[in-house]
């Protein structure tokens, strides 16, 4: 039976490069280090889902490893990793990076942003996506619950146009924002998921769309912030999909970019 990482690599094909926790941390440190963004002069900013599976101490997590290297983390994200904190969150984080010292001068530090929705996997001869057994539990639950909930409603309604998106419920704001943003920007792609017969493939394709929404939104926010506030902070963006296996995370890396050198 192929290992989990080998199966993930096969299932995501050429969409991205698959790493375990240590492999991803080394890739980020190496690639950003060569461009002058160091752990000492940077703060890590997460746009990730609040689901605790991403940071449980009993698991080897992407978040835990990166927070250890970069000395703590600032959070932008809500359900399904959507960057709900927006420009205000980016502005706040930009004031919190540790100072850098260049030729005796003190300059503002850098932000390294991890944009990553997540998806659980249940191991076996063939991975089952969208579910995971969490530490301390004997049964599987959905992961990402918000994304899987969206997929269930989409399948029941049979098209994006028929989804019931109640924008006026103040008791469920994040869910409504995430669902509405998905439908607004990726309606055609989401409807195409309904044509797929294999449920695993549906979950994987939704995770990719979820990633594209989060990555695109953060890029738009960063460009708007940089146009408004020409500070010395440099911004790096690491994006991909976090894979939650029962004991450890894996990561399908879509890209690492520096938006402002
Ligand atoms: Zn989630």
Short mmCIF file of C-alpha atoms and ligand atoms in Angstrom, two decimals:
data_model
loop_
_atom_site.label_atom_id
_atom_site.label_comp_id
_atom_site.label_asym_id
_atom_site.label_seq_id
_atom_site.Cartn_x
_atom_site.Cartn_y
_atom_site.Cartn_z
CA UNK A 1 0.00 0.00 0.00
CA UNK A 2 1.37 3.40 -0.96
CA UNK A 3 2.16 5.79 1.92
CA UNK A 4 -0.16 8.73 2.61
CA UNK A 5 2.24 11.25 1.07
CA UNK A 6 2.62 9.13 -2.06
CA UNK A 7 -1.15 8.86 -2.43
CA UNK A 8 -1.64 12.62 -1.93
CA UNK A 9 1.06 13.28 -4.53
CA UNK A 10 -0.75 11.04 -7.00
CA UNK A 11 -4.21 12.45 -6.22
CA UNK A 12 -3.14 16.10 -6.67
CA UNK A 13 -0.98 15.36 -9.73
CA UNK A 14 0.66 18.43 -11.20
CA UNK A 15 -1.45 20.93 -9.22
CA UNK A 16 1.27 21.37 -6.60
CA UNK A 17 4.31 19.84 -4.89
CA UNK A 18 3.55 17.59 -1.90
CA UNK A 19 5.64 17.83 1.29
CA UNK A 20 5.63 16.52 4.84
CA UNK A 21 5.97 19.09 7.65
CA UNK A 22 9.77 19.14 7.76
CA UNK A 23 10.07 19.21 3.98
CA UNK A 24 7.75 22.21 3.70
CA UNK A 25 9.51 24.18 6.45
CA UNK A 26 12.90 23.59 4.80
CA UNK A 27 11.55 24.62 1.38
CA UNK A 28 10.09 27.87 2.78
CA UNK A 29 13.20 28.74 4.80
CA UNK A 30 15.47 28.00 1.86
CA UNK A 31 13.46 29.82 -0.81
CA UNK A 32 12.73 32.91 1.28
CA UNK A 33 16.17 32.92 2.87
CA UNK A 34 17.84 33.32 -0.51
CA UNK A 35 15.67 36.41 -1.04
CA UNK A 36 16.68 37.91 2.30
CA UNK A 37 13.55 37.10 4.30
CA UNK A 38 14.84 35.52 7.51
CA UNK A 39 13.10 33.93 10.48
CA UNK A 40 14.63 36.58 12.76
CA UNK A 41 13.31 39.50 10.68
CA UNK A 42 9.83 38.14 9.86
CA UNK A 43 6.47 37.39 11.40
CA UNK A 44 4.36 34.47 10.17
CA UNK A 45 0.76 35.37 9.35
CA UNK A 46 -1.79 32.59 8.95
CA UNK A 47 -4.90 32.69 6.80
CA UNK A 48 -6.14 29.27 7.87
CA UNK A 49 -9.33 27.71 9.21
CA UNK A 50 -9.96 27.97 12.98
CA UNK A 51 -10.49 24.17 13.09
CA UNK A 52 -8.23 22.93 15.94
CA UNK A 53 -7.00 19.99 13.88
CA UNK A 54 -4.54 22.45 12.34
CA UNK A 55 -2.81 23.06 15.68
CA UNK A 56 -3.50 20.20 18.09
CA UNK A 57 -0.39 19.46 20.17
CA UNK A 58 -0.86 15.71 19.69
CA UNK A 59 -0.34 16.03 15.95
CA UNK A 60 2.65 17.16 13.86
CA UNK A 61 1.16 20.24 12.24
CA UNK A 62 2.24 22.71 9.55
CA UNK A 63 1.13 25.58 11.74
CA UNK A 64 2.98 24.33 14.82
CA UNK A 65 6.23 23.90 12.90
CA UNK A 66 6.04 27.31 11.21
CA UNK A 67 5.00 29.13 14.39
CA UNK A 68 8.05 27.59 16.12
CA UNK A 69 10.45 28.78 13.41
CA UNK A 70 8.97 32.27 13.11
CA UNK A 71 8.24 32.86 16.83
CA UNK A 72 4.45 33.01 16.95
CA UNK A 73 1.70 33.77 14.51
CA UNK A 74 -0.80 36.44 13.54
CA UNK A 75 -4.21 35.22 12.27
CA UNK A 76 -6.23 36.64 9.36
CA UNK A 77 -8.51 33.70 8.65
CA UNK A 78 -11.96 32.40 9.42
CA UNK A 79 -13.88 29.30 8.25
CA UNK A 80 -12.30 27.65 5.22
CA UNK A 81 -9.24 29.93 5.68
CA UNK A 82 -10.99 32.99 4.22
CA UNK A 83 -8.99 36.13 5.24
CA UNK A 84 -11.82 37.77 7.13
CA UNK A 85 -9.56 40.26 8.96
CA UNK A 86 -8.94 42.00 5.65
CA UNK A 87 -6.90 45.16 5.18
CA UNK A 88 -7.18 46.03 8.88
CA UNK A 89 -5.62 42.71 9.80
CA UNK A 90 -2.79 43.14 7.31
CA UNK A 91 -2.17 46.69 8.54
CA UNK A 92 -1.99 45.45 12.15
CA UNK A 93 0.34 42.57 11.31
CA UNK A 94 2.60 44.92 9.34
CA UNK A 95 3.28 46.83 12.55
CA UNK A 96 4.20 43.69 14.49
CA UNK A 97 7.09 42.15 12.55
CA UNK A 98 10.45 42.21 14.36
CA UNK A 99 12.75 45.02 13.19
CA UNK A 100 15.53 44.28 10.72
CA UNK A 101 18.93 45.97 10.89
CA UNK A 102 20.66 46.90 7.65
CA UNK A 103 24.02 48.70 7.76
CA UNK A 104 23.23 49.96 11.26
CA UNK A 105 19.80 51.26 10.27
CA UNK A 106 16.61 49.85 11.80
CA UNK A 107 13.94 49.02 9.20
CA UNK A 108 10.55 47.39 9.36
CA UNK A 109 10.42 43.59 9.39
CA UNK A 110 8.72 41.30 6.90
CA UNK A 111 5.51 39.30 6.80
CA UNK A 112 5.34 35.71 5.56
CA UNK A 113 1.72 34.81 4.90
CA UNK A 114 0.56 31.21 4.77
CA UNK A 115 -2.71 30.98 2.84
CA UNK A 116 -4.06 27.48 3.23
CA UNK A 117 -7.45 25.83 3.43
CA UNK A 118 -7.35 22.26 4.77
CA UNK A 119 -8.80 18.85 4.00
CA UNK A 120 -8.75 15.72 6.13
CA UNK A 121 -7.86 12.25 4.90
CA UNK A 122 -8.79 8.83 6.19
CA UNK A 123 -5.94 6.35 5.45
CA UNK A 124 -6.47 3.04 3.67
CA UNK A 125 -5.66 1.34 0.38
CA UNK A 126 -7.28 4.44 -1.14
CA UNK A 127 -7.37 7.71 0.83
CA UNK A 128 -10.82 9.07 1.63
CA UNK A 129 -10.77 12.88 1.47
CA UNK A 130 -12.85 15.23 3.64
CA UNK A 131 -12.81 13.12 6.81
CA UNK A 132 -10.32 12.50 9.62
CA UNK A 133 -10.15 10.75 12.98
CA UNK A 134 -9.02 13.35 15.52
CA UNK A 135 -6.82 12.63 18.57
CA UNK A 136 -9.01 11.43 21.46
CA UNK A 137 -11.86 10.34 19.17
CA UNK A 138 -12.71 6.94 17.75
CA UNK A 139 -14.94 8.15 14.93
CA UNK A 140 -14.33 10.31 11.87
CA UNK A 141 -15.52 13.90 11.47
CA UNK A 142 -15.46 16.19 8.48
CA UNK A 143 -12.43 18.35 7.71
CA UNK A 144 -12.78 21.05 6.56
CA UNK A 145 -16.26 21.08 8.12
CA UNK A 146 -17.14 24.40 6.47
CA UNK A 147 -16.07 23.22 3.00
CA UNK A 148 -17.75 19.84 3.39
CA UNK A 149 -20.92 21.57 4.59
CA UNK A 150 -20.82 23.76 1.50
CA UNK A 151 -20.36 20.72 -0.75
CA UNK A 152 -23.32 18.95 0.87
CA UNK A 153 -25.58 21.98 0.34
CA UNK A 154 -24.34 22.42 -3.22
CA UNK A 155 -25.15 18.80 -4.05
CA UNK A 156 -28.59 19.07 -2.46
CA UNK A 157 -29.43 22.28 -4.31
CA UNK A 158 -28.00 20.88 -7.60
CA UNK A 159 -26.52 24.24 -8.69
CA UNK A 160 -24.93 27.37 -7.27
CA UNK A 161 -27.88 29.46 -8.41
CA UNK A 162 -30.26 27.42 -6.23
CA UNK A 163 -28.20 27.68 -3.04
CA UNK A 164 -30.01 29.39 -0.20
CA UNK A 165 -27.58 32.12 0.90
CA UNK A 166 -29.20 34.11 3.67
CA UNK A 167 -27.04 37.19 4.00
CA UNK A 168 -29.02 38.65 6.87
CA UNK A 169 -28.29 36.13 9.63
CA UNK A 170 -26.04 37.90 12.17
CA UNK A 171 -25.53 34.60 14.01
CA UNK A 172 -23.62 32.91 11.18
CA UNK A 173 -21.64 35.65 9.50
CA UNK A 174 -18.45 33.80 8.51
CA UNK A 175 -20.29 30.92 6.85
CA UNK A 176 -22.33 33.33 4.77
CA UNK A 177 -19.32 35.35 3.67
CA UNK A 178 -17.36 32.24 2.66
CA UNK A 179 -20.28 30.64 0.82
CA UNK A 180 -21.18 33.88 -0.98
CA UNK A 181 -17.59 34.56 -2.03
CA UNK A 182 -17.23 31.03 -3.37
CA UNK A 183 -20.41 31.32 -5.40
CA UNK A 184 -19.69 34.86 -6.58
CA UNK A 185 -16.20 34.13 -7.92
CA UNK A 186 -16.28 30.41 -8.77
CA UNK A 187 -19.89 29.60 -9.69
CA UNK A 188 -19.07 27.86 -12.97
CA UNK A 189 -16.23 25.83 -11.45
CA UNK A 190 -18.44 24.79 -8.53
CA UNK A 191 -21.24 23.66 -10.82
CA UNK A 192 -18.70 21.54 -12.72
CA UNK A 193 -17.94 19.69 -9.46
CA UNK A 194 -21.51 18.37 -9.59
CA UNK A 195 -20.71 16.63 -12.87
CA UNK A 196 -17.95 14.59 -11.19
CA UNK A 197 -19.08 11.13 -10.06
CA UNK A 198 -16.22 10.28 -7.70
CA UNK A 199 -16.77 11.84 -4.25
CA UNK A 200 -13.05 11.97 -3.47
CA UNK A 201 -12.45 13.92 -6.64
CA UNK A 202 -15.28 16.32 -5.74
CA UNK A 203 -13.63 17.07 -2.38
CA UNK A 204 -10.20 17.55 -3.95
CA UNK A 205 -11.56 19.91 -6.64
CA UNK A 206 -13.43 21.95 -4.00
CA UNK A 207 -10.23 22.23 -1.93
CA UNK A 208 -8.46 23.65 -5.00
CA UNK A 209 -11.23 26.21 -5.54
CA UNK A 210 -11.15 27.06 -1.83
CA UNK A 211 -7.40 27.64 -2.17
CA UNK A 212 -7.84 29.86 -5.23
CA UNK A 213 -10.42 32.00 -3.41
CA UNK A 214 -8.20 32.50 -0.36
CA UNK A 215 -5.01 33.11 -2.37
CA UNK A 216 -6.67 35.55 -4.75
CA UNK A 217 -8.36 37.49 -1.96
CA UNK A 218 -5.14 37.87 0.00
CA UNK A 219 -3.24 39.01 -3.09
CA UNK A 220 -5.90 41.64 -3.77
CA UNK A 221 -5.74 42.79 -0.15
CA UNK A 222 -1.94 43.00 -0.21
CA UNK A 223 -1.87 45.01 -3.44
CA UNK A 224 -4.50 47.39 -2.03
CA UNK A 225 -2.55 47.72 1.22
CA UNK A 226 0.76 48.39 -0.53
CA UNK A 227 -0.84 51.03 -2.75
CA UNK A 228 -2.26 52.79 0.30
CA UNK A 229 0.57 52.40 2.79
CA UNK A 230 4.09 52.38 1.28
CA UNK A 231 5.79 50.96 4.41
CA UNK A 232 9.15 49.12 4.44
CA UNK A 233 7.59 45.74 5.17
CA UNK A 234 8.12 43.08 2.50
CA UNK A 235 5.40 40.49 1.89
CA UNK A 236 5.88 36.83 1.00
CA UNK A 237 2.96 34.56 0.21
CA UNK A 238 3.06 30.79 0.64
CA UNK A 239 -0.09 29.10 -0.59
CA UNK A 240 -1.34 25.54 -0.81
CA UNK A 241 -3.61 22.96 0.77
CA UNK A 242 -2.99 21.47 4.20
CA UNK A 243 -3.76 17.74 4.32
CA UNK A 244 -4.82 16.57 7.79
CA UNK A 245 -3.94 12.88 8.27
CA UNK A 246 -4.72 11.45 11.73
CA UNK A 247 -1.26 12.01 13.28
CA UNK A 248 0.38 14.58 11.02
CA UNK A 249 -0.15 17.16 8.31
CA UNK A 250 1.08 17.11 4.76
CA UNK A 251 1.04 20.08 2.38
CA UNK A 252 0.38 20.47 -1.33
CA UNK A 253 2.33 23.60 -2.17
CA UNK A 254 0.91 25.74 -4.96
CA UNK A 255 3.44 28.55 -4.79
CA UNK A 256 5.85 30.76 -2.90
CA UNK A 257 6.10 34.36 -4.03
CA UNK A 258 7.45 37.65 -2.76
CA UNK A 259 4.95 40.36 -3.62
CA UNK A 260 7.19 43.21 -2.59
CA UNK A 261 10.98 42.89 -2.60
ZN1 LIG B 1 -12.03 24.05 8.29
#
